[in-house]
XYZ file of C-alpha atoms in Angstrom:
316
model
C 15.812 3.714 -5.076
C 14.503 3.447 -1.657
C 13.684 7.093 -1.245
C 11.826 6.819 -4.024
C 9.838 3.525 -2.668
C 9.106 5.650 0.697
C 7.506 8.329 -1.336
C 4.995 6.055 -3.220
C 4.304 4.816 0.392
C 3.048 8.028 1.401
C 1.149 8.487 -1.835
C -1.252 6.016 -1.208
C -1.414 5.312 2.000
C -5.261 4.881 2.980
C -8.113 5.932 5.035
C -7.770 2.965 7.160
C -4.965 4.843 8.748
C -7.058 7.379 10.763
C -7.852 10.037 8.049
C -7.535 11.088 4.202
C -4.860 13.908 3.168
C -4.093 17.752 4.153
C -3.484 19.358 1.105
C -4.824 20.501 -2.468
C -7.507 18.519 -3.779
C -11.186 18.160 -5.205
C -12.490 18.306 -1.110
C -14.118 21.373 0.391
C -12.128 23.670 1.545
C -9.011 21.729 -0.334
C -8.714 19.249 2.782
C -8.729 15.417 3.411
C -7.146 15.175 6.376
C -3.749 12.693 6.578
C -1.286 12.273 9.143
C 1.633 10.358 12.103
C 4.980 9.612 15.138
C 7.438 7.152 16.092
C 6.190 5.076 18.902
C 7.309 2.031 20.265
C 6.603 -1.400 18.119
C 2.830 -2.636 17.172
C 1.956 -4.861 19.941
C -0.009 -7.899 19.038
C -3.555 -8.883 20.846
C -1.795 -11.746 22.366
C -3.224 -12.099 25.815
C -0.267 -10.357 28.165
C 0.759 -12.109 32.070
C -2.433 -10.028 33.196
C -4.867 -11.758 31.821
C -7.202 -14.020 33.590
C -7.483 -17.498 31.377
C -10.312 -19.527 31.635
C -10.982 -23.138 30.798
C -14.132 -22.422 28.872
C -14.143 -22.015 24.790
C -17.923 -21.543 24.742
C -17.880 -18.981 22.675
C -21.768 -19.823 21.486
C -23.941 -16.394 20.798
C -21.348 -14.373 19.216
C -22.471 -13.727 15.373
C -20.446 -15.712 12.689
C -19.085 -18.236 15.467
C -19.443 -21.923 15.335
C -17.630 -24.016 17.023
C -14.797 -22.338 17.454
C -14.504 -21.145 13.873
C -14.990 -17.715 12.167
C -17.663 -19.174 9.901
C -19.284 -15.783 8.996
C -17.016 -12.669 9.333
C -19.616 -10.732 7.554
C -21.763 -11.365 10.251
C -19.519 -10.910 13.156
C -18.146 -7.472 11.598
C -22.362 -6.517 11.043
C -22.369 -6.793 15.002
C -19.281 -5.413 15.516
C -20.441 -2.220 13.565
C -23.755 -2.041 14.851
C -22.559 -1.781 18.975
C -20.082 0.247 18.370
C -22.517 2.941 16.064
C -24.605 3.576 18.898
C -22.330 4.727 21.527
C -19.572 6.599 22.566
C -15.704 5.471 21.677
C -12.030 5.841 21.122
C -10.621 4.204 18.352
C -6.716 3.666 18.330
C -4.734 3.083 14.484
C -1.203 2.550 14.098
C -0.038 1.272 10.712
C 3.788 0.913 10.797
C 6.185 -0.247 8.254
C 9.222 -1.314 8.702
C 12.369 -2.569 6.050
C 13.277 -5.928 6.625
C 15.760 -4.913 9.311
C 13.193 -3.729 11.506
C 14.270 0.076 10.754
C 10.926 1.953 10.422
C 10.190 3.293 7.302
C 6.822 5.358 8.207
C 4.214 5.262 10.770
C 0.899 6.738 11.705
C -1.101 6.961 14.412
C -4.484 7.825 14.665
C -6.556 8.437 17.919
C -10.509 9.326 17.058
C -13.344 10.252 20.260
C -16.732 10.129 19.176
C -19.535 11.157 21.642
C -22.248 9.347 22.869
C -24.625 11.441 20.633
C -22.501 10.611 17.303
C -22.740 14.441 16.922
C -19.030 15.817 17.427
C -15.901 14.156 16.798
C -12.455 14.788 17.603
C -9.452 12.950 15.726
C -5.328 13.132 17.001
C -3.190 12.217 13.633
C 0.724 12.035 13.819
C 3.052 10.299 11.115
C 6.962 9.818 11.078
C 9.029 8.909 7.637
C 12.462 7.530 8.095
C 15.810 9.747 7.155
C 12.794 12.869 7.378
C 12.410 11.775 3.529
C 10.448 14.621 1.433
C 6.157 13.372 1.113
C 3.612 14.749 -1.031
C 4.170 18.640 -0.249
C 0.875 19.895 1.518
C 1.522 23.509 1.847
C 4.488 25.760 1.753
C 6.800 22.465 0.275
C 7.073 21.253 3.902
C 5.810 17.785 5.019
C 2.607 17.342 7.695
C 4.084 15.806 11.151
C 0.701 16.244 13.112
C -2.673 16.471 12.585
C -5.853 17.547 14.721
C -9.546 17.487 13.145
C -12.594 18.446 14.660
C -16.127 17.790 13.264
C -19.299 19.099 14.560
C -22.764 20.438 13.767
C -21.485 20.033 10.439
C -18.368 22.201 10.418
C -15.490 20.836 9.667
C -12.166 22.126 11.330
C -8.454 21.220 10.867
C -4.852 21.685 12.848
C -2.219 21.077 10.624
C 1.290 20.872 11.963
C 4.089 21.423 9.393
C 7.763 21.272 9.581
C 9.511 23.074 11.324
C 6.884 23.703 13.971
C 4.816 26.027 11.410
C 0.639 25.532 12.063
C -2.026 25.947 9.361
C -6.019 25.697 9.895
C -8.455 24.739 7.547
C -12.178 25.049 7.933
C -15.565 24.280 6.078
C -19.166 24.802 7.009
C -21.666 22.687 5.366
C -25.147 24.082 4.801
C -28.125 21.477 3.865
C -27.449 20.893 0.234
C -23.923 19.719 1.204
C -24.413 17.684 4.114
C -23.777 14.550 2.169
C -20.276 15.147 2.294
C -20.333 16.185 5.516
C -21.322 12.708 5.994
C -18.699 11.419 3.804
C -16.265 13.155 6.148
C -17.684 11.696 9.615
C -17.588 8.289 8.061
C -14.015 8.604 7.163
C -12.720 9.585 10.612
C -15.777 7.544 12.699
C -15.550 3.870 11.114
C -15.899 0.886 12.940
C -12.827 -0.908 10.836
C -15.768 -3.027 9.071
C -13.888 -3.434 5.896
C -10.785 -4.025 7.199
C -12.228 -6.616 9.563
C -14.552 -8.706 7.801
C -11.600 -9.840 5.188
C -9.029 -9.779 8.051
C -10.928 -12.282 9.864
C -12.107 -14.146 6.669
C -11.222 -17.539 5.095
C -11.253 -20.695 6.239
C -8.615 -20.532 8.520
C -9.789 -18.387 11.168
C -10.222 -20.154 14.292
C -11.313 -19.304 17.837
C -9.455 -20.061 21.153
C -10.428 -20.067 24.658
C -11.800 -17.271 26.553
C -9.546 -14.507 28.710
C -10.882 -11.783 31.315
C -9.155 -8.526 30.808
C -10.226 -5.548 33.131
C -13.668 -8.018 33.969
C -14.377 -7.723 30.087
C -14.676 -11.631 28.639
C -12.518 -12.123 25.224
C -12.052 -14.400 23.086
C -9.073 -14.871 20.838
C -9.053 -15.418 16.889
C -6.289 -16.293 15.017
C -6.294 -15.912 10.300
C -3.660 -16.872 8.762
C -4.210 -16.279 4.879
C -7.650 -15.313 3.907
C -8.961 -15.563 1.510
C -9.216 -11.898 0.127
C -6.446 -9.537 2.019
C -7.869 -6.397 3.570
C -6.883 -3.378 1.595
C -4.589 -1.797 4.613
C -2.602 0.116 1.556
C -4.286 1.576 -0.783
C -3.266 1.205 -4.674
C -6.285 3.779 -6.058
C -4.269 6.521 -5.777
C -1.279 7.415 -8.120
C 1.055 6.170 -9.156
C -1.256 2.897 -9.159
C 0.368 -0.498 -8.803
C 2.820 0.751 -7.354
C 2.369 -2.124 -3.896
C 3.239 -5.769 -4.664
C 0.826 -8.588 -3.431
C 0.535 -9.382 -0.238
C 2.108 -12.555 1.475
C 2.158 -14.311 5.100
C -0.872 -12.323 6.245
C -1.649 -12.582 9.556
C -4.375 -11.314 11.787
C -4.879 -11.747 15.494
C -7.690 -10.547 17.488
C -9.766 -10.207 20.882
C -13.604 -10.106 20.727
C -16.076 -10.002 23.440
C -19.189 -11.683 23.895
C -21.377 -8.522 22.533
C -19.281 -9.365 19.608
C -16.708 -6.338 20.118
C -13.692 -6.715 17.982
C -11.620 -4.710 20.822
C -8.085 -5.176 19.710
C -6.903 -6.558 15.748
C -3.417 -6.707 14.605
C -2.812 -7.736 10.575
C 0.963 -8.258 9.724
C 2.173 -8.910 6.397
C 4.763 -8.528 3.944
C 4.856 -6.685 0.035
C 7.001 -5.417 -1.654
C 6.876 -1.314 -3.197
C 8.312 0.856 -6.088
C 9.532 0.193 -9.275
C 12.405 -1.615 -7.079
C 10.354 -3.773 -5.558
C 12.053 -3.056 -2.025
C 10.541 -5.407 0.840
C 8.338 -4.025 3.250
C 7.023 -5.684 6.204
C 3.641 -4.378 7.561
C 1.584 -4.037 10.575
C -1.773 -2.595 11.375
C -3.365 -2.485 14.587
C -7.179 -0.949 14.999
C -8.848 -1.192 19.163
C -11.276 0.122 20.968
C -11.388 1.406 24.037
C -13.960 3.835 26.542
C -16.552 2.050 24.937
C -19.856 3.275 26.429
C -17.523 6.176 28.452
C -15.613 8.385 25.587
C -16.463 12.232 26.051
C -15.480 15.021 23.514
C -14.567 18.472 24.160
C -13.491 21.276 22.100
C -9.945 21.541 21.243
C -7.819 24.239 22.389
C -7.290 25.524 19.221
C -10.915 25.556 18.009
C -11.185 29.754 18.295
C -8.324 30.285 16.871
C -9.253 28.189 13.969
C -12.177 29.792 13.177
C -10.288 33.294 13.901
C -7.949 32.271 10.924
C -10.184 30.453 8.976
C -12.655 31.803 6.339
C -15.648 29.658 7.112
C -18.142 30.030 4.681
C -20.791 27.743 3.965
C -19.525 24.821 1.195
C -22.351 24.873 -1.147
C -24.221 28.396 -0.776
């Protein structure tokens, strides 16, 4: 029963992990990018020995702060978003879960660069899945392990990484009548974690403690415990729906400067999956980092792609 639990996990995992899925579908070019690795555990944004403390909680001017309360994360998301929209960045995923004896049951990491310009966009996918179980078969019956995407000038080109070391690209051009989803792409790979962030650090009990200095960048630290409406980490839209229990003991921690930066989030929670209901302990970190300083450079691989690839225009 748990093998088949681990494959609904992969089913509907979400966007929130990095990308959407490699494989057959209604997308141009029969792409949605999906992806992951087995790194050490999720850390938490609990200020480490490094960090500076300082006596003062002032943490006055930040949107959706009062006194030392979360009072509007709608508002403190809305200025999250809009810093991070207008400059350059790396954003950093790792959704893990684990079976109740810590053993991980999948993982994926996601690392995105956007340039200062908001005009070319690399992302770095990877995923693991405990005892190498089977996933949704991509190409060829054999399971994605990596990922690489690349998005510019509206072209759209993939890196796919498949068991046992075989590589597949994908590619799509988008002309003018199509750059709509061209858009729809770039948001899916370039969000801010607005969503995710504004229920995360929603509710009544999210509350705001004293300031640290880490790398001469002032934070402040937010604890939820609870709120009021979960964020959607795992998706149940895709089939077979339902198929994720509710969940329970959610958690959020989080660091977030005085331009209202939400540089570092970690959500833990439990739920339960499959017609078995096995237990399944999650954890989902989003940061930010090169904020201001992220550059983005052609992959290695992007002549070869278009070599292999058959890019015609999506929607000529």
């Amino acid at each position: 029963m748990v093998r088949r639990s681990i494959l609904v996990v992969v089913v509907v995992l979400t966007l929130l992990a990095g990308c959407s899925a490699f494989g057959a579908g209604d997308t141009p070019g029969g792409t949605t990018p999906t992806g992951v690795s087995t790194p050490p555990p999720t850390p938490t944004a609990t200020p480490t020995a490094t960090d500076t403390a300082t006596v003062t909680s002032d943490s006055r001017g930040i949107p959706g702060v009062t006194d030392r309360r979360v009072t509007d994360s709608s508002a403190l998301v809305a200025a999250h978003d809009a810093t991070l929209r207008n400059t350059s960045v790396t954003a950093h995923r790792n959704l893990t879960l684990r079976y109740p004896n810590g053993t991980v049951a999948y993982q994926q990491l996601s690392t995105v660069r956007i340039d200062s310009q908001r005009d070319r966009l690399f992302a770095d996918v990877s995923y693991s899945l405990a005892d190498r179980l089977v996933t949704v078969t991509p190409r060829h019956g054999e399971p994605t392990t990596g990922m690489d995407v690349w998005l510019a000038n509206r072209t759209y080109l993939v890196e796919a990484t498949f068991e046992p070391g075989n590589v597949t690209y994908r590619g799509t051009a988008f002309n003018e009548s199509t750059s709509d989803t061209y858009e729809i792409y770039w948001a899916s790979l370039a969000g801010t974690g607005q969503r995710y962030l504004s229920k995360a650090l929603g509710g009544p009990n999210a509350t705001v403690g004293d300031a640290v200095t880490r790398d001469g960048t002032t934070l402040y630290s937010v604890e939820s415990t609870n709120p009021e409406t979960p964020p959607s980490i795992l998706s149940t839209q895709s089939p077979p729906r339902g198929a994720f229990g509710q969940p329970t003991n959610v958690s959020t921690t989080a660091l977030v400067s005085e331009q209202s930066v939400v540089h570092r989030s970690t959500t833990t929670y439990t739920t339960t999956v499959g017609e078995d209901d096995t237990p399944i302990q999650v954890a989902y970190t989003l940061r930010f980092t090169d904020i201001g300083s992220t550059t983005v450079e052609r992959p290695s691989w992007y002549e070869t792609a278009l070599n292999r690839t058959d890019l015609s225009e999506f929607g000529s």
